Coordinates of C-alpha atoms and ligand atoms in Angstrom, one line a residue:
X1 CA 89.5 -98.2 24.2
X2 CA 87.6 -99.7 21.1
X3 CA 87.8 -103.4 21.0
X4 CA 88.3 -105.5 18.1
X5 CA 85.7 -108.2 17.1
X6 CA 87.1 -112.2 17.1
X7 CA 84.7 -112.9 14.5
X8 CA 85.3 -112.7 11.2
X9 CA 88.8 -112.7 11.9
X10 CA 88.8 -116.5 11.8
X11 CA 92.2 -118.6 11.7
X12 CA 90.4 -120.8 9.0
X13 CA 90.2 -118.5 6.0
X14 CA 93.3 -117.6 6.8
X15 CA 95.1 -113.6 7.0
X16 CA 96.4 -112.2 3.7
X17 CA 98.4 -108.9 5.1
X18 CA 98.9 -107.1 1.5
X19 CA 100.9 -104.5 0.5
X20 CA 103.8 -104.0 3.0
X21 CA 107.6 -103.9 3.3
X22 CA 108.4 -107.0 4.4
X23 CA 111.6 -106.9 6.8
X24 CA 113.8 -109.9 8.6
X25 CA 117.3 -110.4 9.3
X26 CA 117.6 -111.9 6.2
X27 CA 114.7 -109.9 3.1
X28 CA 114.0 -106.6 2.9
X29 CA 111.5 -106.5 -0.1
X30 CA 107.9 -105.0 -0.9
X31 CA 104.8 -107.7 -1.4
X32 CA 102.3 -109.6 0.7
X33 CA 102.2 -112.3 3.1
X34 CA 99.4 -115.1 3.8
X35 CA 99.0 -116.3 7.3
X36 CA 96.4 -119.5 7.7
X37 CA 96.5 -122.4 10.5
X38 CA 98.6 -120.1 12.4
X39 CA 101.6 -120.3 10.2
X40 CA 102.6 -118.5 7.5
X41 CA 102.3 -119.9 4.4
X42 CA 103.2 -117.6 1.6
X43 CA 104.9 -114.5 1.3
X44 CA 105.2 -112.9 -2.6
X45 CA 104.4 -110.2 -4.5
X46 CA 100.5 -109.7 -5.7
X47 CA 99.4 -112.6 -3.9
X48 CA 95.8 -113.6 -4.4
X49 CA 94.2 -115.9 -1.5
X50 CA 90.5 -116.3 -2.8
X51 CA 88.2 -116.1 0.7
X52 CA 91.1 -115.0 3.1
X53 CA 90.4 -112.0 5.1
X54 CA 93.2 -109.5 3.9
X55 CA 94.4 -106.5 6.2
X56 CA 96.0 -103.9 3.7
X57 CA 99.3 -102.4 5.2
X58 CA 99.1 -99.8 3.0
X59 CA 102.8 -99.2 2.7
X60 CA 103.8 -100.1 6.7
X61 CA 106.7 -101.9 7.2
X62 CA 106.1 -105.8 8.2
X63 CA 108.2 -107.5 10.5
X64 CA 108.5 -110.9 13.0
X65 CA 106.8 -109.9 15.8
X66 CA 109.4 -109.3 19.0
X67 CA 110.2 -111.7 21.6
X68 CA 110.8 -110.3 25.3
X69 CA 113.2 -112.7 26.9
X70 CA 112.9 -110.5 30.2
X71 CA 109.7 -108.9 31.7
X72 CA 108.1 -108.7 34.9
X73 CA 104.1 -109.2 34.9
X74 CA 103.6 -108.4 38.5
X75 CA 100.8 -111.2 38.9
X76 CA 100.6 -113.2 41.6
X77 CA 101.6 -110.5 44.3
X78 CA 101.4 -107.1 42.7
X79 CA 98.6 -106.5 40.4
X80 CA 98.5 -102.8 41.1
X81 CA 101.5 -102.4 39.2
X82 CA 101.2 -104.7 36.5
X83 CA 98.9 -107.8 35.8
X84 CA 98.6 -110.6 33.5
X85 CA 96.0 -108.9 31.4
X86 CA 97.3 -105.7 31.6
X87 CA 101.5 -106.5 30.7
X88 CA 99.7 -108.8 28.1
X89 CA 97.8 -105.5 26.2
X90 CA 101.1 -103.8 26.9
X91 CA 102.9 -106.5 25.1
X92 CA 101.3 -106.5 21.9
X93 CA 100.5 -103.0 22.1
X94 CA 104.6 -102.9 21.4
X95 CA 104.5 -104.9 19.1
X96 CA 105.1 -108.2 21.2
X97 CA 103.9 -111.6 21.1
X98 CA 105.8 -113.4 23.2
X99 CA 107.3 -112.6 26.9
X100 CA 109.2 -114.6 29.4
X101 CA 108.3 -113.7 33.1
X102 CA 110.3 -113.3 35.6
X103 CA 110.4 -114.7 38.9
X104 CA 110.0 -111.8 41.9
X105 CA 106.1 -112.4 42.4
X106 CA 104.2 -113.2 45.3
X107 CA 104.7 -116.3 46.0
X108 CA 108.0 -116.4 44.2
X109 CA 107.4 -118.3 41.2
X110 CA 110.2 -121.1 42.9
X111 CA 107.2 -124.0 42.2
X112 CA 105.2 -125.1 39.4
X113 CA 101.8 -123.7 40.7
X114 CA 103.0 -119.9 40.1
X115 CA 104.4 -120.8 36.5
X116 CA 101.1 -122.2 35.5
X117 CA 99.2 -119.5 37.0
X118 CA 100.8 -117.2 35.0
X119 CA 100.1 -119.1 32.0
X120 CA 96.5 -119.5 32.6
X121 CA 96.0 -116.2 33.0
X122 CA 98.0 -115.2 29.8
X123 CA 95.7 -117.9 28.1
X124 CA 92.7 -116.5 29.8
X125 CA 94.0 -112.6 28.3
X126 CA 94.5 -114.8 25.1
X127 CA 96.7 -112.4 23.1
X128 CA 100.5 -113.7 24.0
X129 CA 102.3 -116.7 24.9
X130 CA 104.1 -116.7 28.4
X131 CA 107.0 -118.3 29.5
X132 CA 107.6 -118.4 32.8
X133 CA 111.2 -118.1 34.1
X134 CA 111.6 -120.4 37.7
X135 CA 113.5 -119.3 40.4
X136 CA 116.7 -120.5 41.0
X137 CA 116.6 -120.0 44.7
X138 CA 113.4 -120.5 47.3
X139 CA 111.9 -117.1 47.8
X140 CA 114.7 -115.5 46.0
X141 CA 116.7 -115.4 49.2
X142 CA 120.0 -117.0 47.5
X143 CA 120.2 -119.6 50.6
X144 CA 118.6 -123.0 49.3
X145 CA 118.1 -124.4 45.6
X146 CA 114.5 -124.0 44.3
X147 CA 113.2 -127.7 43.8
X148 CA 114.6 -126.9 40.3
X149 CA 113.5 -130.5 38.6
X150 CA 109.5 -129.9 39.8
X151 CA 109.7 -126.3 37.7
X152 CA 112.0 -127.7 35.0
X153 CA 108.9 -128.9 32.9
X154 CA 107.4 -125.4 33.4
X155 CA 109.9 -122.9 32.5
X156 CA 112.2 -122.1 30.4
X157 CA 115.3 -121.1 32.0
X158 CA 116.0 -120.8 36.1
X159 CA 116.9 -116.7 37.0
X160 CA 116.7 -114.8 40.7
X161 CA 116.2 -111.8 38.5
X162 CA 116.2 -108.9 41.1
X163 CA 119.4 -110.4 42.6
X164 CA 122.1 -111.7 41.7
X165 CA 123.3 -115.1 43.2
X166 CA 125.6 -114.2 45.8
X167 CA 127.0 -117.4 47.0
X168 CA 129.5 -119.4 44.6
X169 CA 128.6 -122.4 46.2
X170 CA 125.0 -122.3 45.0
X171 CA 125.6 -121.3 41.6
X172 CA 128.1 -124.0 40.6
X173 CA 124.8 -126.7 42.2
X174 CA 122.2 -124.4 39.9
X175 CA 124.6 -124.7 36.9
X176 CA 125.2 -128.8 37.8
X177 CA 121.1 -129.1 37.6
X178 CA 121.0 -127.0 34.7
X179 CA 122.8 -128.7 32.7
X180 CA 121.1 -132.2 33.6
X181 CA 117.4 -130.1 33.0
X182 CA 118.7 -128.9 29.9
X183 CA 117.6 -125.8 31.2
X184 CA 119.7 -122.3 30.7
X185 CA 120.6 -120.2 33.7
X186 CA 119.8 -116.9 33.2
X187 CA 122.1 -114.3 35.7
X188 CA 120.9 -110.8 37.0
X189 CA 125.1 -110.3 37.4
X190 CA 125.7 -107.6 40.3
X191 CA 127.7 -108.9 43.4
X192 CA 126.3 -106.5 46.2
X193 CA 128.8 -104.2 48.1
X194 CA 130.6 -103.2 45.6
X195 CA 130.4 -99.4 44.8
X196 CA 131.2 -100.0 40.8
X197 CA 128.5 -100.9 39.1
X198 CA 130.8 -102.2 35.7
X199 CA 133.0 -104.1 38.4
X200 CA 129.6 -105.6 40.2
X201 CA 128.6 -106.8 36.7
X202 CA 132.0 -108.1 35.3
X203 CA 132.9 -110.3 38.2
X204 CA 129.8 -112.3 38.1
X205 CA 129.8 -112.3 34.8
X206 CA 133.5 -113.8 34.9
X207 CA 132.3 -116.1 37.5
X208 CA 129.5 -117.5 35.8
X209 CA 131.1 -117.7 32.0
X210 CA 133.8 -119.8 33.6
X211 CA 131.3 -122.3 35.6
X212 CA 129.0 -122.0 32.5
X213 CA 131.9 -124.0 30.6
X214 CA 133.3 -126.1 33.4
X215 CA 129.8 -127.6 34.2
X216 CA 128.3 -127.7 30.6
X217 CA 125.5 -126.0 31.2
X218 CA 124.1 -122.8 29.0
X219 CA 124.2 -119.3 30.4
X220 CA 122.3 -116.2 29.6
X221 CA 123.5 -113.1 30.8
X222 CA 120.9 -110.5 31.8
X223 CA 120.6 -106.5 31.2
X224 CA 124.3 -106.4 30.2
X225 CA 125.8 -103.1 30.8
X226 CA 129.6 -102.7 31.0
X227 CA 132.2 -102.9 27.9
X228 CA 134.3 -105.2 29.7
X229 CA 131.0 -107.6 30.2
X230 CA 130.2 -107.6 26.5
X231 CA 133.9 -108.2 26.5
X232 CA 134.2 -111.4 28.9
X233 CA 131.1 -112.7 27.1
X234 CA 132.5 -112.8 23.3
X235 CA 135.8 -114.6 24.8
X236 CA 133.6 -116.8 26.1
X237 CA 131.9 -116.9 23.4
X238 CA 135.2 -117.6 21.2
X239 CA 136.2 -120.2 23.9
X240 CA 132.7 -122.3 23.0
X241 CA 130.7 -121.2 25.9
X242 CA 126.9 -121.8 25.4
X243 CA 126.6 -118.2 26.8
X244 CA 124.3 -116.0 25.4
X245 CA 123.1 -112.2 26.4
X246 CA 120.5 -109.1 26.7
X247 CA 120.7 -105.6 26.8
X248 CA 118.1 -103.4 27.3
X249 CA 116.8 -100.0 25.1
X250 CA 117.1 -98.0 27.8
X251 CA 120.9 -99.0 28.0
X252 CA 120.9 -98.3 24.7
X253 CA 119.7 -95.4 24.5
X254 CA 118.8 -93.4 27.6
X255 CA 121.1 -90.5 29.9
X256 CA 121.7 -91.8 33.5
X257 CA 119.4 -89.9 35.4
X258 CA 116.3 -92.5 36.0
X259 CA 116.6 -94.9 38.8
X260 CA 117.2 -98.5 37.2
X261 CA 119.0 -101.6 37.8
X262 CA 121.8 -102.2 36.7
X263 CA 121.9 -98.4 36.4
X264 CA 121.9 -96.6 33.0
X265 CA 125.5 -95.4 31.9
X266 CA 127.7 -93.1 29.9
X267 CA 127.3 -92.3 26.1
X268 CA 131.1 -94.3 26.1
X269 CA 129.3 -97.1 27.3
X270 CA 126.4 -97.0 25.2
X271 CA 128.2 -96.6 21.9
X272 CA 130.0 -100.0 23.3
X273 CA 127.1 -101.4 23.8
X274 CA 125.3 -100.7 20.5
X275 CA 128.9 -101.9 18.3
X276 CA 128.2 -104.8 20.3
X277 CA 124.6 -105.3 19.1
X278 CA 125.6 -104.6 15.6
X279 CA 128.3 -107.1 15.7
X280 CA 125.8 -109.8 17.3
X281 CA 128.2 -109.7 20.3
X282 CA 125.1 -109.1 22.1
X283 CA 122.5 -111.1 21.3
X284 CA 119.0 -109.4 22.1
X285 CA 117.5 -106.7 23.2
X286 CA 115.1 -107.6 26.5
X287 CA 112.7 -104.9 28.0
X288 CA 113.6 -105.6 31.7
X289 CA 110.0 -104.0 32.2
X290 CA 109.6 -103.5 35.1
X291 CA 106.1 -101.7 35.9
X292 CA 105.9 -99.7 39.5
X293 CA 102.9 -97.7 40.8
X294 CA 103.7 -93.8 41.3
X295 CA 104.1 -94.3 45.2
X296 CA 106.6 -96.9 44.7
X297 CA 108.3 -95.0 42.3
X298 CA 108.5 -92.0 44.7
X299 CA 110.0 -94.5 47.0
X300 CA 113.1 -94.9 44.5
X301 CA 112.1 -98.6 43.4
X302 CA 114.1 -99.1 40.4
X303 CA 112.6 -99.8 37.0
X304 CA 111.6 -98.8 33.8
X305 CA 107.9 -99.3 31.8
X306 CA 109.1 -100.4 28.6
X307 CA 107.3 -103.0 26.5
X308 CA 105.3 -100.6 24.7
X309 CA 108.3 -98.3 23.6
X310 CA 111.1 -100.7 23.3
X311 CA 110.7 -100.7 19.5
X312 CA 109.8 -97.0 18.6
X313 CA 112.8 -95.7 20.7
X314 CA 115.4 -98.4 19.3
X315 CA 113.8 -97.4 16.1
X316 CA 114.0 -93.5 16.5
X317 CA 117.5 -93.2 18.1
X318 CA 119.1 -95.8 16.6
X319 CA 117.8 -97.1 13.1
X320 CA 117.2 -92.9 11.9
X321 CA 120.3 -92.1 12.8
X322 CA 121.7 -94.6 10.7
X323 CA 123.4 -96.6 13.7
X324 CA 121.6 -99.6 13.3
X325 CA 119.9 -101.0 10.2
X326 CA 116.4 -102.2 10.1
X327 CA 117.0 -106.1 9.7
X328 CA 119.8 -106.2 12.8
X329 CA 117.0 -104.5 15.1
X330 CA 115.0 -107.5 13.9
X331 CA 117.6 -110.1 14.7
X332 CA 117.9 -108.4 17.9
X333 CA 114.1 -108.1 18.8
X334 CA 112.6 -111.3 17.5
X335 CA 115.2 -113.6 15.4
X336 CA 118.1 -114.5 18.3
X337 CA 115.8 -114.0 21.0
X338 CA 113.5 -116.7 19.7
X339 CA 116.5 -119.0 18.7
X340 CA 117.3 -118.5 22.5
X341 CA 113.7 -119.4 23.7
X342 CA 113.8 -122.1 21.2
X343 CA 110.7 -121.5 19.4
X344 CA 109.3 -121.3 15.9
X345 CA 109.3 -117.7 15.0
X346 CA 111.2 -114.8 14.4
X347 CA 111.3 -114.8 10.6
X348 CA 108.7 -114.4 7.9
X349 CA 109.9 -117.6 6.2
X350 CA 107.4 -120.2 5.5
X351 CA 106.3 -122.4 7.8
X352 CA 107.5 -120.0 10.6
X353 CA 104.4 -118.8 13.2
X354 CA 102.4 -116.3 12.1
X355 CA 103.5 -113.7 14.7
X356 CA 103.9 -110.4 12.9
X357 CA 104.0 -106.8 13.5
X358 CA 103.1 -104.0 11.2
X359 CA 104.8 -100.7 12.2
X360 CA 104.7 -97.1 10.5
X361 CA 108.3 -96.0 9.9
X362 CA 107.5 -92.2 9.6
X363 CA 104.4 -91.8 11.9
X364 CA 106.0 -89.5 14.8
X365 CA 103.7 -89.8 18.5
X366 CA 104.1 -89.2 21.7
X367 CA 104.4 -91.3 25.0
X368 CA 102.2 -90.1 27.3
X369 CA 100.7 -92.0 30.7
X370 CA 96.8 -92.2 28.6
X371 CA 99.0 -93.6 26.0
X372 CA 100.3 -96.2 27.7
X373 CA 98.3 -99.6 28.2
X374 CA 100.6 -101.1 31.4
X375 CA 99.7 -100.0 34.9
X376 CA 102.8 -98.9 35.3
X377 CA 103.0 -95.3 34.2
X378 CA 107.0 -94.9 35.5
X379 CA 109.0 -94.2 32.1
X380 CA 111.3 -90.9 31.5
X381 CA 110.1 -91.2 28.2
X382 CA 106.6 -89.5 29.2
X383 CA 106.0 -86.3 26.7
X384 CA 109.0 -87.5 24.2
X385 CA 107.8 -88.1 20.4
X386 CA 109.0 -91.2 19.0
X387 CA 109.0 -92.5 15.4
X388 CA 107.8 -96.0 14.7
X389 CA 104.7 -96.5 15.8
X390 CA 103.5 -100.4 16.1
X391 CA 100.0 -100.3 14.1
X392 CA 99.4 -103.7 14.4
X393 CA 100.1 -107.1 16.0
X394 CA 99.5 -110.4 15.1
X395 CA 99.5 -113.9 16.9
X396 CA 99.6 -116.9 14.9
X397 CA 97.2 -115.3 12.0
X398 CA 95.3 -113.6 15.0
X399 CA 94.8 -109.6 14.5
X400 CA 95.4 -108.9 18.4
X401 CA 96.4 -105.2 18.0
X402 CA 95.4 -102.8 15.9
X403 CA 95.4 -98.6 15.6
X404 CA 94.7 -98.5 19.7
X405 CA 92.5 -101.6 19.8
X406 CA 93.0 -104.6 21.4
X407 CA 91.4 -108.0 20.6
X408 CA 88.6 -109.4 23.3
X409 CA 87.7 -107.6 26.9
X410 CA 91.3 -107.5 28.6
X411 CA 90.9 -107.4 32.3
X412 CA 93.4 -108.1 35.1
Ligands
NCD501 C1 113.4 -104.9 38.6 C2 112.0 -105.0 39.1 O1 111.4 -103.9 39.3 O2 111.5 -106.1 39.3 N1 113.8 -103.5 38.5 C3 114.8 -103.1 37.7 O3 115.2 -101.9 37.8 N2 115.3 -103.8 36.7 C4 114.2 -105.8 39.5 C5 115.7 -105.4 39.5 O4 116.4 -106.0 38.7 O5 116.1 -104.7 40.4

């Protein structure tokens, strides 16, 4: 892979990204837009920037960049599937900027040190912002609280991702520390034992919406993949529960058939589930990726590779086929979930971060294992052409992807 150059791509002079289709939740119009300071400061039609370096979109479409609210990086514990480095060029190579972490390392991240080595390391990769999610029990293992107020300054929400938590007795004391942290809980709903995958999902979810509201504290609801969840969620929602949710593309849009979790579901379920996402009844869309090697794939672990093509298959099956219009898939990508997060971007308005992505609407590819910039190869998407191909990312007025190169030497 060819490698971009830092210089002359300085902040100072600022980025004037010309002749695009400009896209939010809110504008759909043709023009320019001017990054400098890492903010964007203008966006109009002919705009003239005298000493700015300009990137011409030539047509492309210009959006927020995304905002993965649910990934796992792999590093410390398992960098043959996945490092910082490498789920970082992954990132941005689908049009990402920004990625919360999950917790299922090794060591856990259940203590500050494992959060800020992650976010080191993204720094040291220096092409996304990380956000590490804590654990909300020690080692994952559902039996003793995390020492949630020691991680509270380093994360921003408290998940066992991987597992749901089992015992009710622990969750209502995670929710009561939540709330005083200010901190959402974010569920991975699935009670084990139980055959149904829906019923697994919906009880926890009815569990934690009511606890949610008794304690006061905010819930987010992972990988959401049953009607009746989506349906417990907006009467909670109704009821004023600070509940918000996920759902991944590959719930979306994929056949059962691959080995995820939760497990992928019927076409009835996934026309629920993309109503839902119309409506805003679901908030975001989340990646869940979750990078294996081939050997642990072959040994059924569950997960999906799906940063890179989260956008061109949302795009593809659902925005061509007239299911889903452009500026909801933004909302869903980039707007909500960077509400959720809390952060300044997920618009193109003025003053928002300078976190763009340029995609080509009509350019068709294909996914293929040289294709894809994660270690982790395991997608059932391997040999399918997709439309909506991310040309180029941008990080607060920072060219970090573009056309197959990344910026700087990307290592671990
Ligand atoms: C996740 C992983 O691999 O970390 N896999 C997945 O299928 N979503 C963990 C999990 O939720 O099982």
């Amino acid at each position: 892979m060819r490698l971009l150059r830092r210089a002359g791509q300085g902040v100072n002079k600022g980025l004037l990204i010309t002749d695009v289709r400009l896209v939010d939740e809110r504008s759909d119009f043709r023009g320019d837009l001017y990054i400098k300071g890492g903010l964007i400061r203008a966006v109009g039609v002919n705009l003239r920037i005298p000493g700015a370096n300009v990137l011409s979109g030539e047509g492309r479409t210009l959006l927020p960049a995304f905002v993965d609210l649910h990934a796992h990086f792999r590093d410390p514990g398992y960098p043959e599937k996945e490092g910082i480095g490498s789920g970082s060029a992954a990132a941005v190579h689908g049009g990402y900027t920004t990625v919360a972490v999950m917790a299922n390392t090794a060591p856990v991240c259940d203590r500050p040190e494992v959060a800020l080595y992650m976010r080191v390391e993204a720094e040291k990769a220096g092409l996304i912002e990380l956000y590490a999610m804590g654990a909300i029990t020690r080692g994952l293992a559902g039996e003793e609280l995390s020492d949630m107020e020691a991680l509270a300054p380093h994360v921003w929400a408290f998940s066992d991702d991987g597992f749901g938590v089992q015992r009710t007795d622990m969750i209502l004391r995670a929710f009561q520390r939540a709330a005083t942290l200010g901190r959402p809980i974010a569920e991975h709903s699935e009670y084990l034992g139980i055959d149904d995958p829906a019923l697994a999902e919906e009880l926890m979810v009815n569990r934690d919406t009511f606890l949610s509201r008794r304690i006061g504290a905010a819930l987010h609801v992972e990988h959401v993949s049953s009607a009746g969840s989506v349906k417990l969620i907006a009467a909670a929602k109704r009821a004023g529960t600070r509940v918000t949710c996920e759902v991944t593309p590959h719930h979306l849009c994929l056949e059962p058939g691959y080995t995820v979790n939760p497990p992928l579901v019927t076409e009835k379920t996934r026309d629920r589930l993309i109503v839902a996402l119309a409506s805003g009844e679901i908030d975001a869309v989340a990646t869940d990726h979750a990078p294996h090697t081939a050997v642990d794939k072959n040994r059924g672990a569950p997960g999906i590779s799906g940063i890179e093509t989260a956008f061109s298959l949302l795009y593809t099956q659902l925005v061509r086929s007239g299911r889903l219009d452009l500026p909801t898939l933004v909302r869903a990508m980039a707007t909500r979930p960077a509400q959720i997060l809390g952060l300044n971007k997920g618009s193109l308005g003025i003053g928002r971060d300078g976190d763009v992505v340029l995609v080509e609407e009509g350019e068709e590819f294909t996914v293929t294992t040289d294709w894809l910039l994660s270690r982790g190869k395991n997608t059932p998407l391997l040999g399918e052409r997709l439309r909506g191909r991310v040309w180029a990312t941008v990080h607060r007025g920072e060219v970090v992807y573009l056309d197959g190169k990344l910026r700087g030497k990307v290592v671990g």
